[in-house]
mmCIF file of C-alpha atoms in Angstrom:
data_model
loop_
_atom_site.group_PDB
_atom_site.id
_atom_site.type_symbol
_atom_site.label_atom_id
_atom_site.label_comp_id
_atom_site.label_asym_id
_atom_site.label_seq_id
_atom_site.Cartn_x
_atom_site.Cartn_y
_atom_site.Cartn_z
ATOM 1 C CA UNK M 1 -48.878 -8.051 -28.697
ATOM 2 C CA UNK M 2 -49.272 -4.750 -27.671
ATOM 3 C CA UNK M 3 -51.877 -5.215 -25.373
ATOM 4 C CA UNK M 4 -48.874 -8.086 -23.831
ATOM 5 C CA UNK M 5 -46.855 -4.880 -23.729
ATOM 6 C CA UNK M 6 -48.842 -2.230 -21.999
ATOM 7 C CA UNK M 7 -49.709 -4.689 -19.238
ATOM 8 C CA UNK M 8 -46.303 -5.727 -18.949
ATOM 9 C CA UNK M 9 -45.558 -2.339 -18.667
ATOM 10 C CA UNK M 10 -48.629 -0.257 -15.834
ATOM 11 C CA UNK M 11 -47.344 -3.561 -13.541
ATOM 12 C CA UNK M 12 -43.523 -2.010 -13.688
ATOM 13 C CA UNK M 13 -44.217 1.417 -13.802
ATOM 14 C CA UNK M 14 -46.086 0.734 -10.451
ATOM 15 C CA UNK M 15 -42.015 1.054 -8.116
ATOM 16 C CA UNK M 16 -40.189 2.497 -10.560
ATOM 17 C CA UNK M 17 -36.243 1.997 -9.730
ATOM 18 C CA UNK M 18 -33.395 4.889 -9.312
ATOM 19 C CA UNK M 19 -30.066 4.148 -10.697
ATOM 20 C CA UNK M 20 -28.080 5.621 -7.818
ATOM 21 C CA UNK M 21 -23.860 5.796 -8.592
ATOM 22 C CA UNK M 22 -21.442 6.338 -5.838
ATOM 23 C CA UNK M 23 -19.179 8.986 -6.185
ATOM 24 C CA UNK M 24 -15.908 8.843 -3.499
ATOM 25 C CA UNK M 25 -12.215 7.986 -4.381
ATOM 26 C CA UNK M 26 -12.635 3.730 -4.209
ATOM 27 C CA UNK M 27 -16.633 3.423 -5.050
ATOM 28 C CA UNK M 28 -17.906 -0.012 -5.833
ATOM 29 C CA UNK M 29 -21.450 -1.938 -5.996
ATOM 30 C CA UNK M 30 -23.095 1.967 -7.481
ATOM 31 C CA UNK M 31 -25.429 1.476 -10.430
ATOM 32 C CA UNK M 32 -25.670 3.569 -13.662
ATOM 33 C CA UNK M 33 -27.248 3.106 -16.597
ATOM 34 C CA UNK M 34 -26.519 3.744 -20.591
ATOM 35 C CA UNK M 35 -29.183 4.389 -23.476
ATOM 36 C CA UNK M 36 -28.778 0.986 -25.867
ATOM 37 C CA UNK M 37 -31.693 1.410 -28.058
ATOM 38 C CA UNK M 38 -33.649 4.804 -28.323
ATOM 39 C CA UNK M 39 -37.712 3.337 -29.225
ATOM 40 C CA UNK M 40 -40.655 5.636 -31.038
ATOM 41 C CA UNK M 41 -41.812 7.974 -28.559
ATOM 42 C CA UNK M 42 -45.777 6.767 -29.193
ATOM 43 C CA UNK M 43 -48.154 5.527 -26.907
ATOM 44 C CA UNK M 44 -47.335 1.732 -27.910
ATOM 45 C CA UNK M 45 -43.905 2.395 -25.567
ATOM 46 C CA UNK M 46 -45.273 4.859 -23.238
ATOM 47 C CA UNK M 47 -46.501 4.104 -19.078
ATOM 48 C CA UNK M 48 -49.572 5.130 -17.593
ATOM 49 C CA UNK M 49 -48.030 7.994 -16.112
ATOM 50 C CA UNK M 50 -47.082 9.600 -19.903
ATOM 51 C CA UNK M 51 -43.370 8.176 -20.061
ATOM 52 C CA UNK M 52 -41.801 7.328 -22.500
ATOM 53 C CA UNK M 53 -39.913 4.097 -21.441
ATOM 54 C CA UNK M 54 -36.165 2.817 -23.712
ATOM 55 C CA UNK M 55 -33.870 0.159 -24.104
ATOM 56 C CA UNK M 56 -30.680 0.736 -21.747
ATOM 57 C CA UNK M 57 -28.443 -0.730 -19.826
ATOM 58 C CA UNK M 58 -27.672 -0.537 -16.422
ATOM 59 C CA UNK M 59 -24.102 -1.656 -14.135
ATOM 60 C CA UNK M 60 -22.245 -1.940 -11.383
ATOM 61 C CA UNK M 61 -18.503 -0.900 -11.234
ATOM 62 C CA UNK M 62 -15.626 -0.915 -9.117
ATOM 63 C CA UNK M 63 -13.421 2.993 -9.398
ATOM 64 C CA UNK M 64 -10.826 3.606 -7.953
ATOM 65 C CA UNK M 65 -9.503 7.876 -7.973
ATOM 66 C CA UNK M 66 -12.868 7.666 -10.831
ATOM 67 C CA UNK M 67 -11.074 5.173 -13.156
ATOM 68 C CA UNK M 68 -13.767 2.195 -13.485
ATOM 69 C CA UNK M 69 -11.864 -1.070 -13.480
ATOM 70 C CA UNK M 70 -14.238 -3.543 -13.165
ATOM 71 C CA UNK M 71 -18.076 -3.575 -14.140
ATOM 72 C CA UNK M 72 -20.897 -6.559 -13.489
ATOM 73 C CA UNK M 73 -24.164 -6.708 -12.653
ATOM 74 C CA UNK M 74 -25.004 -5.481 -16.042
ATOM 75 C CA UNK M 75 -28.975 -6.094 -17.428
ATOM 76 C CA UNK M 76 -31.241 -4.254 -20.095
ATOM 77 C CA UNK M 77 -34.005 -2.304 -18.226
ATOM 78 C CA UNK M 78 -36.284 0.524 -18.830
ATOM 79 C CA UNK M 79 -35.307 3.987 -19.359
ATOM 80 C CA UNK M 80 -37.568 6.903 -18.206
ATOM 81 C CA UNK M 81 -36.890 10.426 -18.295
ATOM 82 C CA UNK M 82 -35.956 11.406 -15.610
ATOM 83 C CA UNK M 83 -32.507 10.312 -14.506
ATOM 84 C CA UNK M 84 -31.544 7.302 -13.594
ATOM 85 C CA UNK M 85 -35.236 6.553 -13.260
ATOM 86 C CA UNK M 86 -35.785 3.265 -14.998
ATOM 87 C CA UNK M 87 -38.146 -0.095 -14.674
ATOM 88 C CA UNK M 88 -37.106 -3.897 -14.363
ATOM 89 C CA UNK M 89 -37.830 -5.695 -17.722
ATOM 90 C CA UNK M 90 -37.067 -9.488 -18.015
ATOM 91 C CA UNK M 91 -35.455 -10.208 -21.354
ATOM 92 C CA UNK M 92 -38.498 -12.250 -23.110
ATOM 93 C CA UNK M 93 -40.069 -8.026 -22.370
ATOM 94 C CA UNK M 94 -37.119 -6.361 -24.147
ATOM 95 C CA UNK M 95 -37.740 -8.605 -26.600
ATOM 96 C CA UNK M 96 -40.976 -7.980 -27.564
ATOM 97 C CA UNK M 97 -40.417 -4.650 -27.132
ATOM 98 C CA UNK M 98 -37.423 -4.147 -29.989
ATOM 99 C CA UNK M 99 -39.414 -6.683 -31.950
ATOM 100 C CA UNK M 100 -42.520 -4.236 -31.738
ATOM 101 C CA UNK M 101 -40.324 -1.714 -32.151
ATOM 102 C CA UNK M 102 -39.101 -2.933 -35.397
ATOM 103 C CA UNK M 103 -35.934 -2.674 -34.106
ATOM 104 C CA UNK M 104 -33.077 -5.485 -32.749
ATOM 105 C CA UNK M 105 -30.727 -4.682 -29.990
ATOM 106 C CA UNK M 106 -26.523 -4.187 -31.272
ATOM 107 C CA UNK M 107 -24.259 -6.737 -29.441
ATOM 108 C CA UNK M 108 -22.445 -5.777 -26.368
ATOM 109 C CA UNK M 109 -20.591 -3.743 -25.225
ATOM 110 C CA UNK M 110 -23.181 -1.463 -24.421
ATOM 111 C CA UNK M 111 -20.094 0.652 -22.430
ATOM 112 C CA UNK M 112 -18.428 3.086 -24.244
ATOM 113 C CA UNK M 113 -14.587 2.239 -24.574
ATOM 114 C CA UNK M 114 -13.752 4.464 -21.106
ATOM 115 C CA UNK M 115 -16.254 2.261 -19.209
ATOM 116 C CA UNK M 116 -15.028 -0.715 -21.311
ATOM 117 C CA UNK M 117 -11.290 -0.762 -21.929
ATOM 118 C CA UNK M 118 -9.976 2.657 -21.354
ATOM 119 C CA UNK M 119 -10.080 2.980 -17.780
ATOM 120 C CA UNK M 120 -8.041 -0.739 -17.617
ATOM 121 C CA UNK M 121 -5.566 0.132 -19.732
ATOM 122 C CA UNK M 122 -4.943 3.614 -18.129
ATOM 123 C CA UNK M 123 -5.119 1.525 -14.121
ATOM 124 C CA UNK M 124 -2.395 -0.866 -15.776
ATOM 125 C CA UNK M 125 -0.055 2.038 -16.907
ATOM 126 C CA UNK M 126 0.020 3.634 -13.958
ATOM 127 C CA UNK M 127 0.322 0.037 -11.708
ATOM 128 C CA UNK M 128 3.736 -0.238 -14.403
ATOM 129 C CA UNK M 129 5.027 3.673 -13.706
ATOM 130 C CA UNK M 130 4.345 3.147 -9.728
ATOM 131 C CA UNK M 131 6.521 -0.411 -10.314
ATOM 132 C CA UNK M 132 8.889 1.450 -12.637
ATOM 133 C CA UNK M 133 9.286 3.235 -10.085
ATOM 134 C CA UNK M 134 9.513 1.878 -7.060
ATOM 135 C CA UNK M 135 12.218 -0.698 -9.004
ATOM 136 C CA UNK M 136 14.771 2.142 -9.665
ATOM 137 C CA UNK M 137 14.183 3.372 -6.730
ATOM 138 C CA UNK M 138 15.373 -0.101 -4.590
ATOM 139 C CA UNK M 139 17.983 -0.044 -7.630
ATOM 140 C CA UNK M 140 19.216 3.006 -6.049
ATOM 141 C CA UNK M 141 19.238 2.179 -2.707
ATOM 142 C CA UNK M 142 21.008 -0.823 -3.289
ATOM 143 C CA UNK M 143 23.408 0.792 -5.160
ATOM 144 C CA UNK M 144 24.363 3.046 -2.461
ATOM 145 C CA UNK M 145 27.935 3.022 -0.738
ATOM 146 C CA UNK M 146 29.126 5.282 2.350
ATOM 147 C CA UNK M 147 32.966 6.676 1.786
ATOM 148 C CA UNK M 148 33.027 6.747 5.556
ATOM 149 C CA UNK M 149 36.017 5.096 7.539
ATOM 150 C CA UNK M 150 34.476 2.006 9.431
ATOM 151 C CA UNK M 151 31.865 -0.229 9.468
ATOM 152 C CA UNK M 152 29.160 1.431 11.781
ATOM 153 C CA UNK M 153 29.480 4.885 10.735
ATOM 154 C CA UNK M 154 28.906 3.196 6.648
ATOM 155 C CA UNK M 155 25.845 1.700 8.478
ATOM 156 C CA UNK M 156 23.886 4.460 9.852
ATOM 157 C CA UNK M 157 25.003 6.618 6.381
ATOM 158 C CA UNK M 158 23.209 3.955 5.065
ATOM 159 C CA UNK M 159 19.842 3.938 6.967
ATOM 160 C CA UNK M 160 20.324 7.788 7.405
ATOM 161 C CA UNK M 161 21.179 9.065 4.018
ATOM 162 C CA UNK M 162 19.685 5.748 1.581
ATOM 163 C CA UNK M 163 16.899 4.665 3.226
ATOM 164 C CA UNK M 164 14.709 7.321 4.644
ATOM 165 C CA UNK M 165 15.704 6.701 8.289
ATOM 166 C CA UNK M 166 15.828 9.614 10.995
ATOM 167 C CA UNK M 167 18.783 9.583 14.122
ATOM 168 C CA UNK M 168 17.407 9.378 17.422
ATOM 169 C CA UNK M 169 18.513 11.233 20.565
ATOM 170 C CA UNK M 170 19.579 8.662 22.999
ATOM 171 C CA UNK M 171 17.839 9.950 25.478
ATOM 172 C CA UNK M 172 14.250 9.646 23.908
ATOM 173 C CA UNK M 173 14.580 5.795 25.130
ATOM 174 C CA UNK M 174 15.580 7.356 29.112
ATOM 175 C CA UNK M 175 12.440 8.817 29.794
ATOM 176 C CA UNK M 176 11.899 9.655 33.292
ATOM 177 C CA UNK M 177 14.937 8.889 34.866
ATOM 178 C CA UNK M 178 15.505 5.707 33.283
ATOM 179 C CA UNK M 179 19.252 4.835 32.547
ATOM 180 C CA UNK M 180 21.837 4.805 29.771
ATOM 181 C CA UNK M 181 21.024 2.009 27.222
ATOM 182 C CA UNK M 182 24.013 -0.243 27.332
ATOM 183 C CA UNK M 183 25.986 -0.433 24.581
ATOM 184 C CA UNK M 184 23.795 1.689 22.606
ATOM 185 C CA UNK M 185 25.212 3.350 19.232
ATOM 186 C CA UNK M 186 22.584 4.919 17.965
ATOM 187 C CA UNK M 187 18.367 5.002 16.839
ATOM 188 C CA UNK M 188 17.059 5.688 14.225
ATOM 189 C CA UNK M 189 13.129 5.854 13.236
ATOM 190 C CA UNK M 190 11.312 5.998 10.080
ATOM 191 C CA UNK M 191 7.405 5.376 8.522
ATOM 192 C CA UNK M 192 6.874 3.126 6.306
ATOM 193 C CA UNK M 193 3.109 2.280 4.828
ATOM 194 C CA UNK M 194 1.347 1.279 7.881
ATOM 195 C CA UNK M 195 4.646 0.683 9.849
ATOM 196 C CA UNK M 196 7.055 2.225 12.252
ATOM 197 C CA UNK M 197 10.246 0.712 12.326
ATOM 198 C CA UNK M 198 13.098 1.536 14.087
ATOM 199 C CA UNK M 199 16.542 0.898 14.170
ATOM 200 C CA UNK M 200 19.011 0.406 17.583
ATOM 201 C CA UNK M 201 22.359 -0.098 16.164
ATOM 202 C CA UNK M 202 24.396 -1.980 19.185
ATOM 203 C CA UNK M 203 28.349 -1.885 19.649
ATOM 204 C CA UNK M 204 28.912 -5.436 21.189
ATOM 205 C CA UNK M 205 33.071 -4.175 21.593
ATOM 206 C CA UNK M 206 31.497 -2.058 24.908
ATOM 207 C CA UNK M 207 28.597 -4.701 25.707
ATOM 208 C CA UNK M 208 28.218 -8.037 26.739
ATOM 209 C CA UNK M 209 25.628 -10.615 25.505
ATOM 210 C CA UNK M 210 24.818 -11.127 29.372
ATOM 211 C CA UNK M 211 24.733 -7.522 29.599
ATOM 212 C CA UNK M 212 22.274 -7.215 26.085
ATOM 213 C CA UNK M 213 20.298 -10.112 27.878
ATOM 214 C CA UNK M 214 19.775 -8.270 31.820
ATOM 215 C CA UNK M 215 18.027 -5.296 29.603
ATOM 216 C CA UNK M 216 16.557 -6.540 26.816
ATOM 217 C CA UNK M 217 12.797 -6.872 28.583
ATOM 218 C CA UNK M 218 12.989 -3.512 29.773
ATOM 219 C CA UNK M 219 14.584 -1.506 26.810
ATOM 220 C CA UNK M 220 11.422 -3.856 24.337
ATOM 221 C CA UNK M 221 9.099 -1.417 27.034
ATOM 222 C CA UNK M 222 11.059 1.834 26.323
ATOM 223 C CA UNK M 223 10.664 0.763 22.899
ATOM 224 C CA UNK M 224 6.729 0.803 22.562
ATOM 225 C CA UNK M 225 6.419 3.956 23.501
ATOM 226 C CA UNK M 226 8.329 4.977 21.469
ATOM 227 C CA UNK M 227 5.706 6.004 18.785
ATOM 228 C CA UNK M 228 3.793 7.698 20.952
ATOM 229 C CA UNK M 229 6.400 10.183 22.064
ATOM 230 C CA UNK M 230 7.303 10.690 17.936
ATOM 231 C CA UNK M 231 3.915 11.644 17.636
ATOM 232 C CA UNK M 232 3.687 8.732 15.105
ATOM 233 C CA UNK M 233 0.253 7.076 13.950
ATOM 234 C CA UNK M 234 0.122 3.329 12.732
ATOM 235 C CA UNK M 235 -0.740 0.298 13.590
ATOM 236 C CA UNK M 236 2.300 -2.083 13.916
ATOM 237 C CA UNK M 237 5.791 -1.177 15.451
ATOM 238 C CA UNK M 238 9.083 -3.371 14.462
ATOM 239 C CA UNK M 239 11.701 -2.569 16.694
ATOM 240 C CA UNK M 240 15.146 -3.920 14.969
ATOM 241 C CA UNK M 241 17.999 -4.432 17.067
ATOM 242 C CA UNK M 242 21.140 -4.489 15.149
ATOM 243 C CA UNK M 243 24.017 -6.144 17.291
ATOM 244 C CA UNK M 244 27.075 -5.140 15.631
ATOM 245 C CA UNK M 245 30.856 -7.021 15.342
ATOM 246 C CA UNK M 246 34.598 -6.129 15.204
ATOM 247 C CA UNK M 247 35.184 -9.878 15.345
ATOM 248 C CA UNK M 248 32.727 -12.665 14.914
ATOM 249 C CA UNK M 249 30.856 -13.761 17.453
ATOM 250 C CA UNK M 250 30.772 -17.803 18.106
ATOM 251 C CA UNK M 251 27.711 -19.708 17.373
ATOM 252 C CA UNK M 252 26.616 -19.931 21.050
ATOM 253 C CA UNK M 253 26.731 -15.926 21.324
ATOM 254 C CA UNK M 254 24.677 -15.862 17.780
ATOM 255 C CA UNK M 255 22.076 -18.178 18.848
ATOM 256 C CA UNK M 256 21.884 -16.072 22.461
ATOM 257 C CA UNK M 257 21.316 -13.093 20.352
ATOM 258 C CA UNK M 258 18.718 -14.202 17.824
ATOM 259 C CA UNK M 259 16.858 -15.595 21.197
ATOM 260 C CA UNK M 260 15.964 -11.651 21.933
ATOM 261 C CA UNK M 261 13.239 -11.424 19.720
ATOM 262 C CA UNK M 262 10.344 -10.837 21.323
ATOM 263 C CA UNK M 263 6.682 -10.175 20.345
ATOM 264 C CA UNK M 264 3.560 -8.288 21.898
ATOM 265 C CA UNK M 265 0.266 -8.710 20.381
ATOM 266 C CA UNK M 266 -2.106 -6.601 22.145
ATOM 267 C CA UNK M 267 0.610 -3.536 20.969
ATOM 268 C CA UNK M 268 1.262 -4.917 18.071
ATOM 269 C CA UNK M 269 5.109 -4.952 18.508
ATOM 270 C CA UNK M 270 7.845 -6.796 17.365
ATOM 271 C CA UNK M 271 11.484 -6.772 18.052
ATOM 272 C CA UNK M 272 13.809 -8.321 16.451
ATOM 273 C CA UNK M 273 17.509 -9.114 16.569
ATOM 274 C CA UNK M 274 19.578 -8.790 13.428
ATOM 275 C CA UNK M 275 23.482 -9.761 14.208
ATOM 276 C CA UNK M 276 26.651 -8.133 12.122
ATOM 277 C CA UNK M 277 29.646 -9.459 12.102
ATOM 278 C CA UNK M 278 31.929 -6.603 10.356
ATOM 279 C CA UNK M 279 34.910 -9.416 10.188
ATOM 280 C CA UNK M 280 33.401 -11.830 8.089
ATOM 281 C CA UNK M 281 30.746 -9.752 6.377
ATOM 282 C CA UNK M 282 27.924 -11.663 7.449
ATOM 283 C CA UNK M 283 24.634 -10.649 7.898
ATOM 284 C CA UNK M 284 22.607 -13.195 10.462
ATOM 285 C CA UNK M 285 18.928 -13.216 11.039
ATOM 286 C CA UNK M 286 16.366 -15.193 12.604
ATOM 287 C CA UNK M 287 13.635 -13.927 10.078
ATOM 288 C CA UNK M 288 13.443 -10.540 7.222
ATOM 289 C CA UNK M 289 15.691 -7.665 7.344
ATOM 290 C CA UNK M 290 15.032 -4.307 6.870
ATOM 291 C CA UNK M 291 16.219 -2.187 4.851
ATOM 292 C CA UNK M 292 17.372 -6.107 2.846
ATOM 293 C CA UNK M 293 20.580 -7.306 2.942
ATOM 294 C CA UNK M 294 21.540 -6.543 -0.334
ATOM 295 C CA UNK M 295 21.576 -3.056 0.397
ATOM 296 C CA UNK M 296 22.373 -3.633 4.594
ATOM 297 C CA UNK M 297 25.960 -5.440 3.020
ATOM 298 C CA UNK M 298 27.217 -2.395 1.557
ATOM 299 C CA UNK M 299 28.497 -1.199 4.483
ATOM 300 C CA UNK M 300 31.210 -3.615 4.753
ATOM 301 C CA UNK M 301 32.539 -1.949 1.384
ATOM 302 C CA UNK M 302 34.199 1.432 1.451
ATOM 303 C CA UNK M 303 33.219 3.650 -1.941
ATOM 304 C CA UNK M 304 36.290 5.466 -2.856
ATOM 305 C CA UNK M 305 36.403 9.262 -2.341
ATOM 306 C CA UNK M 306 37.771 10.910 -5.600
ATOM 307 C CA UNK M 307 40.151 14.054 -5.587
ATOM 308 C CA UNK M 308 37.859 15.964 -7.131
ATOM 309 C CA UNK M 309 34.857 15.479 -4.861
ATOM 310 C CA UNK M 310 36.645 16.823 -2.327
ATOM 311 C CA UNK M 311 36.014 20.610 -1.443
ATOM 312 C CA UNK M 312 38.663 22.991 -0.342
ATOM 313 C CA UNK M 313 37.532 25.110 2.437
ATOM 314 C CA UNK M 314 37.193 28.639 1.637
ATOM 315 C CA UNK M 315 40.531 30.921 2.344
ATOM 316 C CA UNK M 316 38.996 34.569 4.487
#
């Protein structure tokens, strides 16, 4: 049996391999090797180059921020003294080597606690903490009420002071001597993950449905240039048009406004109309709304202002 083992090692050591671990914030596919059985340092387990062989466990892993999340493609191999160097062994050869040494292979797991379980626990804790933070942040936004007197003022307050939108000057849509956008009350924008989101709020008591329809194509083209003007880098842009009514619009008017939705695939841009009815306290949309309807509906309610919250002006 000893001669057979020598022959196997001699043939395999001709082309030794190296385990290459991949480093980075996100890494996968890199190989790592850890010792499992330390064989005696005698001629029975020595290669023709004079290197002693031990039994190791080689595996690949997926790591994010240096936290091991998943291990795969694990197998036994012959470990060489050189760092990360090994020779491939079949399961039969591994069994033969351990029997020759009078040893037995330990039971799995072959990795330490951190690499087998600890990394996964830390990842779950971090994900749970992030989910809790996001949930509390959303609850905070959903519970924000403005004390300003009109619905549009409260809507603006909610967008800017609760949802981190930045109000823009109306002139950003009036570049190259373009005319004013009819009925535009204010415009705001923000970066949201890999999207640029803009919200243009219209006062429908100052503009007709026909005027809105007539300027819609030109408005969309102006909004397409908004990302470049603001020097915001993103792959997608979403432009919401909030049409706000003090008196409830008719069903025909709602249908006409919903049809203003546009999409430009080459620019990865969408134009989405939203109808906000202050009289009936209803929000209409052909698709999803951002911020959520639950948050936007807070503009229908005026928060109470307590006397102890009013700060008297300083006397000179």
